[in-house]
mmCIF file of C-alpha atoms in Angstrom:
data_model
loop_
_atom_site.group_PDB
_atom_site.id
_atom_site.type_symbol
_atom_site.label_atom_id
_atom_site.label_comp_id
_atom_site.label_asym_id
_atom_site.label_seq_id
_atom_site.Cartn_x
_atom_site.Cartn_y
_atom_site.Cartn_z
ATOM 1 C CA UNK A 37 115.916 84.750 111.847
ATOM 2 C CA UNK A 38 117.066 82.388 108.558
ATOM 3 C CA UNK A 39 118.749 84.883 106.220
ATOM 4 C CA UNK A 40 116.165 84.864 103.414
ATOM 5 C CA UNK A 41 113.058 86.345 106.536
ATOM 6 C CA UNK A 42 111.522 83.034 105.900
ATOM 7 C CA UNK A 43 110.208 81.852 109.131
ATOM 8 C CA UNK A 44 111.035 78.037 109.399
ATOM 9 C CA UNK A 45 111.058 75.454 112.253
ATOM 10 C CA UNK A 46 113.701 76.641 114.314
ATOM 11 C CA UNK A 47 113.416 80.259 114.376
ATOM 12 C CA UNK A 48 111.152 83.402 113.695
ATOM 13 C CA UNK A 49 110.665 85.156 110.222
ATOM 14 C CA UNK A 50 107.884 86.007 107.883
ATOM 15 C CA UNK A 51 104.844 83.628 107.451
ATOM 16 C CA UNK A 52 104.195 83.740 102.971
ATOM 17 C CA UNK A 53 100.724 83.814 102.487
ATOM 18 C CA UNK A 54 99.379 82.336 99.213
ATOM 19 C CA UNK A 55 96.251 84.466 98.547
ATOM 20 C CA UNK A 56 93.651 81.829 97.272
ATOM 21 C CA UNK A 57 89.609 82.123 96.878
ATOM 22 C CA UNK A 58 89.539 81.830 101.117
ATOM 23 C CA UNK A 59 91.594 85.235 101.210
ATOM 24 C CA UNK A 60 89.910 86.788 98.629
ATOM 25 C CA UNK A 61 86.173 86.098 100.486
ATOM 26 C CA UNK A 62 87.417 87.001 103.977
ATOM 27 C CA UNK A 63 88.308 90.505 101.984
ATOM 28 C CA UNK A 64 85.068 90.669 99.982
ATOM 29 C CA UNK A 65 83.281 89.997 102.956
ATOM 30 C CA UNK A 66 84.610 92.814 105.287
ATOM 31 C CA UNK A 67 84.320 95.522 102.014
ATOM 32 C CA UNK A 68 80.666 94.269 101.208
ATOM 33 C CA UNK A 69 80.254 95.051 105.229
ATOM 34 C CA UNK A 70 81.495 98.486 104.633
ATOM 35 C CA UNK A 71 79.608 99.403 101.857
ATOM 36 C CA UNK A 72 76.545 99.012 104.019
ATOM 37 C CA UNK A 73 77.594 101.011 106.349
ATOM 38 C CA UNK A 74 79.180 104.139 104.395
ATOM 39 C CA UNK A 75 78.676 106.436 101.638
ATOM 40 C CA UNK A 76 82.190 106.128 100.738
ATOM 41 C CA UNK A 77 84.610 102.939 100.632
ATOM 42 C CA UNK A 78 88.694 102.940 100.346
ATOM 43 C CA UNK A 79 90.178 100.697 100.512
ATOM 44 C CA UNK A 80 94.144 100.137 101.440
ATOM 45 C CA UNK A 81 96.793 97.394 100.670
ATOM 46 C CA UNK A 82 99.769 96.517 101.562
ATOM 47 C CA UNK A 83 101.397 94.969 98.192
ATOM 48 C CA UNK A 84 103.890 94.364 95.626
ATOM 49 C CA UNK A 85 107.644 94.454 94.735
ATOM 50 C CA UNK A 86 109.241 96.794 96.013
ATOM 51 C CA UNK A 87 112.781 95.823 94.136
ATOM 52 C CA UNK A 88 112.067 97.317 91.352
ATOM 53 C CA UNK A 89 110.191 100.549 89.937
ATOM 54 C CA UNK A 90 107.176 100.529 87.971
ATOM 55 C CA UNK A 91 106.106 96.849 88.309
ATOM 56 C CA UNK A 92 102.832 95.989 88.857
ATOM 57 C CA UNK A 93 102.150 92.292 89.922
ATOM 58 C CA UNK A 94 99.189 90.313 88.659
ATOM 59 C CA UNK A 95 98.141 90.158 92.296
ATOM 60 C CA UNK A 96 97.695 93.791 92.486
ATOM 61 C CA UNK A 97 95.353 94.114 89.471
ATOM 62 C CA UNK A 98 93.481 91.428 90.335
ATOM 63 C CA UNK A 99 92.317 92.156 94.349
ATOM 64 C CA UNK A 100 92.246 95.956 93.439
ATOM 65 C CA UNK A 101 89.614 94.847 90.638
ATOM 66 C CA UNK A 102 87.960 92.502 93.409
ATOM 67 C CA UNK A 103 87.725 95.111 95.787
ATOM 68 C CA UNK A 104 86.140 97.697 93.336
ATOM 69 C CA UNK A 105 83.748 94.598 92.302
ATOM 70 C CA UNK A 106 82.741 94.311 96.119
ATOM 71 C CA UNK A 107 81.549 97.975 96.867
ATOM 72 C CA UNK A 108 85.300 99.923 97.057
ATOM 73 C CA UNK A 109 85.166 103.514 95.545
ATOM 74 C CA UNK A 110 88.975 104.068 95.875
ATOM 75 C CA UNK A 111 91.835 101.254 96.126
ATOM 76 C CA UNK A 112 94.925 103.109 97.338
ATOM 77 C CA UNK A 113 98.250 101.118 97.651
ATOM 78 C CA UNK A 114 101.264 100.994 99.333
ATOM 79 C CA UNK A 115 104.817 99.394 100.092
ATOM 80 C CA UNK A 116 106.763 99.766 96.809
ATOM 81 C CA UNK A 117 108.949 103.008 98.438
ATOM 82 C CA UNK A 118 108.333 104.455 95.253
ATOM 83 C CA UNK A 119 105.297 105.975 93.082
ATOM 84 C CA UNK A 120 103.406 102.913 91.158
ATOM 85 C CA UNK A 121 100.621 103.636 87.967
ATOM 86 C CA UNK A 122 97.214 104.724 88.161
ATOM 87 C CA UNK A 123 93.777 103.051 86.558
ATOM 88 C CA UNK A 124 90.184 102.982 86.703
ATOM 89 C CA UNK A 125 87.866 99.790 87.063
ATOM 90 C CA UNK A 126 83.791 100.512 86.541
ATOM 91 C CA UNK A 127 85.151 104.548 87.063
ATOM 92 C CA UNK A 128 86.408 104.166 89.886
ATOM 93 C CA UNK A 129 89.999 104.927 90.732
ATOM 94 C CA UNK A 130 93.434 102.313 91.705
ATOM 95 C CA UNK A 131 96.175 104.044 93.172
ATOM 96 C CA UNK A 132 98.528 100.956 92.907
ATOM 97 C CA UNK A 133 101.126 102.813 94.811
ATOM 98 C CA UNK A 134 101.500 106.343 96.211
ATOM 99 C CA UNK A 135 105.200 106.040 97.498
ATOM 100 C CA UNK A 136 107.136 107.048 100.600
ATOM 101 C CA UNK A 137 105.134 110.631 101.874
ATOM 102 C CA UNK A 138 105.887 110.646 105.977
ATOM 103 C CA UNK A 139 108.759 107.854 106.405
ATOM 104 C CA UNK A 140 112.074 107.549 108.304
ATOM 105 C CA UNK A 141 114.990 105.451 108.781
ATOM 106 C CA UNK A 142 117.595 107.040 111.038
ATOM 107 C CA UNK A 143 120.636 105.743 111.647
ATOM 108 C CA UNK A 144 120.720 102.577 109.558
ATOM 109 C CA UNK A 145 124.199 102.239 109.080
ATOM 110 C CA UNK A 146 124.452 102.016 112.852
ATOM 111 C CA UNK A 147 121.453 99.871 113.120
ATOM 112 C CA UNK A 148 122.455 97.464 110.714
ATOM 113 C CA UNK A 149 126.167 96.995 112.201
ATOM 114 C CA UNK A 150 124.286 96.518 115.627
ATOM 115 C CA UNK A 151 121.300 94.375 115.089
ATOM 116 C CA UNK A 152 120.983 93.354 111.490
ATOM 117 C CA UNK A 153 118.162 95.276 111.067
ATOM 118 C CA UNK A 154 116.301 93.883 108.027
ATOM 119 C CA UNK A 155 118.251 90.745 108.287
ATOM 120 C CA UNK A 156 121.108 92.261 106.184
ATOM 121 C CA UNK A 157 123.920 93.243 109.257
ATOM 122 C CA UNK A 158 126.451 90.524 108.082
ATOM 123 C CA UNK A 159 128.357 91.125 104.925
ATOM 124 C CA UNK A 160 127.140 88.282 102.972
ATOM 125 C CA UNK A 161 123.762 89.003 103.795
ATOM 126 C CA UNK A 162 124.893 92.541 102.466
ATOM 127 C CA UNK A 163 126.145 91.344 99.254
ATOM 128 C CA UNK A 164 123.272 89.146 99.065
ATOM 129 C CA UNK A 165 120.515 91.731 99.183
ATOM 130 C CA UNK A 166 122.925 94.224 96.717
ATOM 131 C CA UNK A 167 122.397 91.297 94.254
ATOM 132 C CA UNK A 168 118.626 91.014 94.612
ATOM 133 C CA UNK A 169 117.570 94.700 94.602
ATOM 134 C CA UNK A 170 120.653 96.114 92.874
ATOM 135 C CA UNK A 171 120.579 100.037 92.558
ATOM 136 C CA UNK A 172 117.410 99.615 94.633
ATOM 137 C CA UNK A 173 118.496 98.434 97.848
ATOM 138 C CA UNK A 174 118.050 100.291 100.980
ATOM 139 C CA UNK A 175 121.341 101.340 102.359
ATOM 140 C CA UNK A 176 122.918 104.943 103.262
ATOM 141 C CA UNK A 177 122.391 107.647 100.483
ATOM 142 C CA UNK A 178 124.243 110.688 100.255
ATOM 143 C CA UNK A 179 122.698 113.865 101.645
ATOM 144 C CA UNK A 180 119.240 112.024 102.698
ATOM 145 C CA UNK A 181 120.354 110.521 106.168
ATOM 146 C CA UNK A 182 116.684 109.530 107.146
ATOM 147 C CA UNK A 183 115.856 108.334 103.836
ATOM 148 C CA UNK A 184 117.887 105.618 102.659
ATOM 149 C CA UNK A 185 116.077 104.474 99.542
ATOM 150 C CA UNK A 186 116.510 105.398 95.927
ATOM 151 C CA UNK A 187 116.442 108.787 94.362
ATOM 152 C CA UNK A 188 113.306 107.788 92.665
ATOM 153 C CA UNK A 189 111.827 107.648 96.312
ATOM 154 C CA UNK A 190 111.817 111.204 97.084
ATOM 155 C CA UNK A 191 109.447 112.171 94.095
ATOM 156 C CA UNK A 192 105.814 111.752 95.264
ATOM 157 C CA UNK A 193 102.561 113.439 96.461
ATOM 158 C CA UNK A 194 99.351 113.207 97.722
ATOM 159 C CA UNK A 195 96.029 111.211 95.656
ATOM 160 C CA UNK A 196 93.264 114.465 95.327
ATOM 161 C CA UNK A 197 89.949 112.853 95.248
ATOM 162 C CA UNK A 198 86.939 114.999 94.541
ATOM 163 C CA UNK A 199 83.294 113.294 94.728
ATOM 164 C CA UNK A 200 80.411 115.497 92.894
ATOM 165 C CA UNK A 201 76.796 114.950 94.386
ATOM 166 C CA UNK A 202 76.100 112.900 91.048
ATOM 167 C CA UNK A 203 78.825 110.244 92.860
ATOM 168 C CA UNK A 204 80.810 110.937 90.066
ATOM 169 C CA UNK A 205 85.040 110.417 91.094
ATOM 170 C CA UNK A 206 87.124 112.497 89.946
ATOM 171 C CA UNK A 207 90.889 111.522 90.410
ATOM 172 C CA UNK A 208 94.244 113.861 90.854
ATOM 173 C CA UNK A 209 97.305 113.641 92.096
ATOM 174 C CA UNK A 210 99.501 116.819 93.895
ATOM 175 C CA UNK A 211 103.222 116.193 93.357
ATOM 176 C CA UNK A 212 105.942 116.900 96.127
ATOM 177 C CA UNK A 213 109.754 116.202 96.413
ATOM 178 C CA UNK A 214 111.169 114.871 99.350
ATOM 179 C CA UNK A 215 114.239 117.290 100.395
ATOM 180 C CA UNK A 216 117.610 116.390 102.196
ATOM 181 C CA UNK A 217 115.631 116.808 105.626
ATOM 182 C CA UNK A 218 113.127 114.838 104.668
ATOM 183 C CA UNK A 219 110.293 116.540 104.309
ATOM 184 C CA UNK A 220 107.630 116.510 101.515
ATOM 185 C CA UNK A 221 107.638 119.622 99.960
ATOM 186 C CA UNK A 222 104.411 120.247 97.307
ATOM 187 C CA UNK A 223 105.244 121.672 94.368
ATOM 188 C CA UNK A 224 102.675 123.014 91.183
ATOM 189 C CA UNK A 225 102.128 120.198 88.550
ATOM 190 C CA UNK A 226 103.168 123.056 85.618
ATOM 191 C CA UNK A 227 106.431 124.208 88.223
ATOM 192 C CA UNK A 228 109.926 122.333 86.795
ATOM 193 C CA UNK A 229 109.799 120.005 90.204
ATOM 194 C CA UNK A 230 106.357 119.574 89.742
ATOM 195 C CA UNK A 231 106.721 117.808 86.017
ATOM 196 C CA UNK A 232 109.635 115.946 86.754
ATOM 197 C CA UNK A 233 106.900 113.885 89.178
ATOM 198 C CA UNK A 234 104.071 113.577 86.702
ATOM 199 C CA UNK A 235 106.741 112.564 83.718
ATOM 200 C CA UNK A 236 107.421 109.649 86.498
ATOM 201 C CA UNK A 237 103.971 108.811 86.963
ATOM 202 C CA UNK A 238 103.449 108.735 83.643
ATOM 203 C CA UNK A 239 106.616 106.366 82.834
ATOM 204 C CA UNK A 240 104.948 104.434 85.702
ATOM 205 C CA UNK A 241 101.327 103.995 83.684
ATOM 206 C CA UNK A 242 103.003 103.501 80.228
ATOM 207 C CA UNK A 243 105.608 100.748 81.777
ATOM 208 C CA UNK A 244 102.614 98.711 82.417
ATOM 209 C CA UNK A 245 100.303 99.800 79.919
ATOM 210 C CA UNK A 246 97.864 101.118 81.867
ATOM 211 C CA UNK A 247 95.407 103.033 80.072
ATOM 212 C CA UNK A 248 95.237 106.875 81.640
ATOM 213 C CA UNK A 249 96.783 109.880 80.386
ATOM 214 C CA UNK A 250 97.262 112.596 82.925
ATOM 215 C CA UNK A 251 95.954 115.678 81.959
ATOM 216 C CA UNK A 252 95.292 119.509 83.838
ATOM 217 C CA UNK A 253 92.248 119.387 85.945
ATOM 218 C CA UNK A 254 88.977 119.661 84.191
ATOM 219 C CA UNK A 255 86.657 122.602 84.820
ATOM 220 C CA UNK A 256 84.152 120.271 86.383
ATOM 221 C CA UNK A 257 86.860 117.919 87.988
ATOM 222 C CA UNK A 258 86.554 119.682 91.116
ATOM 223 C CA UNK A 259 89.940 119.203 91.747
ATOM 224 C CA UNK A 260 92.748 122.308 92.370
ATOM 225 C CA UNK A 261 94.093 123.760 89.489
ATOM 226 C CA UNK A 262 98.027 122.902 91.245
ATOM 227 C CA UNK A 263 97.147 118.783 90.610
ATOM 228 C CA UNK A 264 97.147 116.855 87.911
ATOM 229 C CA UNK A 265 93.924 114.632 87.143
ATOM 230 C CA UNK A 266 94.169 111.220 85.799
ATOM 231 C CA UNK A 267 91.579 110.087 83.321
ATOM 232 C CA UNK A 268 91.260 106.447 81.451
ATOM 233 C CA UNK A 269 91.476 106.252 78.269
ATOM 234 C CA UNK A 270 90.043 102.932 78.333
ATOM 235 C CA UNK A 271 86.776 101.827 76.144
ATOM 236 C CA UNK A 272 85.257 99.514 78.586
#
């Protein structure tokens, strides 16, 4: 595999896909086909960049919009390895990106020396990926054997979603920490653990301006009283 994962000529590696109008039907196409078919649609993706916290690329705002457009109810997202911002589009909720919940990487030091797991065994390819992702990069941390990602990577939770009879969406969010052994541990919005993860998720919708504010579930939310519910703030 070249050293920059690119596949090329002589070798395997990963196959960039430029998403154009073709991309965007073929997806429009299969999310029309299950809005015929269920009373609910969500929609998952696979996106972003996951070398730094917080972003949100213009590709992400745009398909999550599309899929919405094309009979989604929910867009949840994933791949960043930590938590990303929350919106609404026509009411109904984008979970850009819900971070690492059930995820393991044991052994990596060991893995890397042996196979160059990730493409990053050799030491320049080392010091190569240190200077792309910086503090970010995946390598051995301290205390968290089977999760070797940033500290910012063990704050995250599970998306609440209750749906009244009206169809109305309401959207929340139940906060956990990640603990040395790797497990997800929930945690009370109002507990100290518990806002230490919603200040994050709010740095994450104020870093790119996205307009919710996260509030304490509504009476009529629906949702349990130990979430947090995000509501926009938006005037369209």
């Amino acid at each position: 595999m070249a050293s920059n994962n690119i596949a090329h000529p002589d070798g395997p590696g990963l196959s960039i896909l430029a998403v154009g109008d073709v991309f965007v039907d073929r997806d429009d196409n299969s999310i029309t086909e299950a809005r015929a078919k269920a009373d609910i649609v969500v929609v998952s993706f696979h996106w972003g960049d996951s070398t730094v916290p917080f972003s949100l690329t213009d590709h992400e705002r745009r398909t999550a919009r599309l899929a919405i457009d094309n009979g989604a109810d929910i867009v949840v997202g994933h791949h960043h390895h930590m938590l990303r911002g929350v919106e609404f589009h026509s009411g109904k909720p984008i979970f850009y990106g819900l971070g690492h919940y059930v995820f393991d990487l044991p052994n990596l030091a060991e893995r890397l020396a042996r196979d160059g797991y990730l493409g990053v065994g050799r030491p320049e390819e080392m010091a190569a990926w240190a200077r792309k992702f910086g503090e970010f990069m995946i390598r051995p941390r301290q205390g968290y054997p089977l999760l070797p990602f940033h500290q910012d990577s063990r704050l995250t939770g599970a998306a609440v979603i209750h749906i009244a009879p009206s169809g109305r969406i309401s959207a929340g969010f139940l906060p956990a920490i990640i603990n040395p052994a790797n497990e997800p541990i929930h945690v009370s919005a109002d507990s100290d653990e518990g806002r230490r993860v919603v200040a994050y998720l709010e740095r994450c919708c104020t870093t790119e301006q996205l307009p919710t504010r996260l509030i304490a579930p509504r009476p009529d939310s629906g949702l349990p009283t130990s979430c947090i519910e995000f509501v926009s703030t938006s005037t369209d």
